[in-house]
Amino acid sequence: MYDALRYAQAVARHGNFRRAALILGVSQSQLSRRIQTLEEDLGCALFERDRQGVTITHEGELILREAERL
């Protein structure tokens, strides 16, 4: 789960799955799958996705803030 949280933090920071994947050195599909699995495990959406990129949800902010603290 640690890697998935780190991936989610990168997406939140860069506002885009493609850029986050490049920075992390993973494929965009791998990154998307890990985030989707994390969202399923947590039972909430971390991001709202659209053509412009992603916006972090309120739940996502809370979870990622706590992850940074840990």
PDB file of C-alpha atoms in Angstrom:
ATOM      1  CA  MET A   1       0.000   0.000   0.000  1.00  0.00           C
ATOM      2  CA  TYR A   2       2.961   2.323   0.605  1.00  0.00           C
ATOM      3  CA  ASP A   3       3.820   2.457  -3.105  1.00  0.00           C
ATOM      4  CA  ALA A   4       0.200   3.135  -4.003  1.00  0.00           C
ATOM      5  CA  LEU A   5       0.083   6.058  -1.570  1.00  0.00           C
ATOM      6  CA  ARG A   6       3.362   7.381  -2.961  1.00  0.00           C
ATOM      7  CA  TYR A   7       1.890   7.121  -6.471  1.00  0.00           C
ATOM      8  CA  ALA A   8      -1.247   8.947  -5.359  1.00  0.00           C
ATOM      9  CA  GLN A   9       0.869  11.710  -3.828  1.00  0.00           C
ATOM     10  CA  ALA A  10       2.723  12.125  -7.137  1.00  0.00           C
ATOM     11  CA  VAL A  11      -0.550  12.347  -9.067  1.00  0.00           C
ATOM     12  CA  ALA A  12      -1.859  14.943  -6.618  1.00  0.00           C
ATOM     13  CA  ARG A  13       1.372  16.936  -6.846  1.00  0.00           C
ATOM     14  CA  HIS A  14       1.535  16.913 -10.661  1.00  0.00           C
ATOM     15  CA  GLY A  15      -2.211  16.968 -11.390  1.00  0.00           C
ATOM     16  CA  ASN A  16      -1.790  14.460 -14.180  1.00  0.00           C
ATOM     17  CA  PHE A  17      -1.336  10.691 -14.401  1.00  0.00           C
ATOM     18  CA  ARG A  18       0.989  10.899 -17.398  1.00  0.00           C
ATOM     19  CA  ARG A  19       3.413  13.342 -15.758  1.00  0.00           C
ATOM     20  CA  ALA A  20       3.342  11.469 -12.459  1.00  0.00           C
ATOM     21  CA  ALA A  21       4.108   8.190 -14.241  1.00  0.00           C
ATOM     22  CA  LEU A  22       7.081   9.782 -16.017  1.00  0.00           C
ATOM     23  CA  ILE A  23       8.441  11.187 -12.767  1.00  0.00           C
ATOM     24  CA  LEU A  24       7.974   7.843 -10.978  1.00  0.00           C
ATOM     25  CA  GLY A  25       9.455   5.816 -13.837  1.00  0.00           C
ATOM     26  CA  VAL A  26       6.394   3.572 -14.264  1.00  0.00           C
ATOM     27  CA  SER A  27       3.891   3.162 -17.074  1.00  0.00           C
ATOM     28  CA  GLN A  28       0.742   5.241 -16.982  1.00  0.00           C
ATOM     29  CA  SER A  29      -1.388   2.087 -17.039  1.00  0.00           C
ATOM     30  CA  GLN A  30       0.495   0.629 -14.052  1.00  0.00           C
ATOM     31  CA  LEU A  31       0.035   3.875 -12.148  1.00  0.00           C
ATOM     32  CA  SER A  32      -3.679   4.023 -13.007  1.00  0.00           C
ATOM     33  CA  ARG A  33      -4.237   0.415 -11.901  1.00  0.00           C
ATOM     34  CA  ARG A  34      -2.461   0.981  -8.568  1.00  0.00           C
ATOM     35  CA  ILE A  35      -4.498   4.119  -7.859  1.00  0.00           C
ATOM     36  CA  GLN A  36      -7.729   2.368  -8.838  1.00  0.00           C
ATOM     37  CA  THR A  37      -6.919  -0.562  -6.520  1.00  0.00           C
ATOM     38  CA  LEU A  38      -6.080   1.858  -3.708  1.00  0.00           C
ATOM     39  CA  GLU A  39      -9.401   3.660  -4.213  1.00  0.00           C
ATOM     40  CA  GLU A  40     -11.251   0.321  -4.122  1.00  0.00           C
ATOM     41  CA  ASP A  41      -9.411  -0.719  -0.949  1.00  0.00           C
ATOM     42  CA  LEU A  42     -10.188   2.603   0.728  1.00  0.00           C
ATOM     43  CA  GLY A  43     -13.775   2.702  -0.535  1.00  0.00           C
ATOM     44  CA  CYS A  44     -13.562   6.223  -1.938  1.00  0.00           C
ATOM     45  CA  ALA A  45     -12.327   8.145  -4.942  1.00  0.00           C
ATOM     46  CA  LEU A  46      -9.094  10.042  -4.379  1.00  0.00           C
ATOM     47  CA  PHE A  47      -9.322  11.973  -7.649  1.00  0.00           C
ATOM     48  CA  GLU A  48     -11.891  13.349 -10.047  1.00  0.00           C
ATOM     49  CA  ARG A  49     -10.662  12.648 -13.562  1.00  0.00           C
ATOM     50  CA  ASP A  50     -11.345  14.672 -16.717  1.00  0.00           C
ATOM     51  CA  ARG A  51      -9.619  15.566 -19.975  1.00  0.00           C
ATOM     52  CA  GLN A  52      -7.668  18.384 -18.337  1.00  0.00           C
ATOM     53  CA  GLY A  53      -6.129  16.109 -15.708  1.00  0.00           C
ATOM     54  CA  VAL A  54      -7.165  15.228 -12.197  1.00  0.00           C
ATOM     55  CA  THR A  55      -8.463  17.092  -9.192  1.00  0.00           C
ATOM     56  CA  ILE A  56      -8.007  15.667  -5.739  1.00  0.00           C
ATOM     57  CA  THR A  57     -11.224  14.989  -3.828  1.00  0.00           C
ATOM     58  CA  HIS A  58     -11.849  16.060  -0.253  1.00  0.00           C
ATOM     59  CA  GLU A  59     -11.372  12.453   0.872  1.00  0.00           C
ATOM     60  CA  GLY A  60      -8.183  12.263  -1.167  1.00  0.00           C
ATOM     61  CA  GLU A  61      -6.815  15.363   0.536  1.00  0.00           C
ATOM     62  CA  LEU A  62      -7.494  13.917   3.969  1.00  0.00           C
ATOM     63  CA  ILE A  63      -5.983  10.524   3.178  1.00  0.00           C
ATOM     64  CA  LEU A  64      -2.886  11.896   1.465  1.00  0.00           C
ATOM     65  CA  ARG A  65      -2.311  14.460   4.201  1.00  0.00           C
ATOM     66  CA  GLU A  66      -2.384  11.632   6.760  1.00  0.00           C
ATOM     67  CA  ALA A  67      -0.084   9.517   4.571  1.00  0.00           C
ATOM     68  CA  GLU A  68       2.453  12.360   4.464  1.00  0.00           C
ATOM     69  CA  ARG A  69       2.309  12.658   8.228  1.00  0.00           C
ATOM     70  CA  LEU A  70       3.118   8.967   8.609  1.00  0.00           C
TER      71      LEU A  70
END
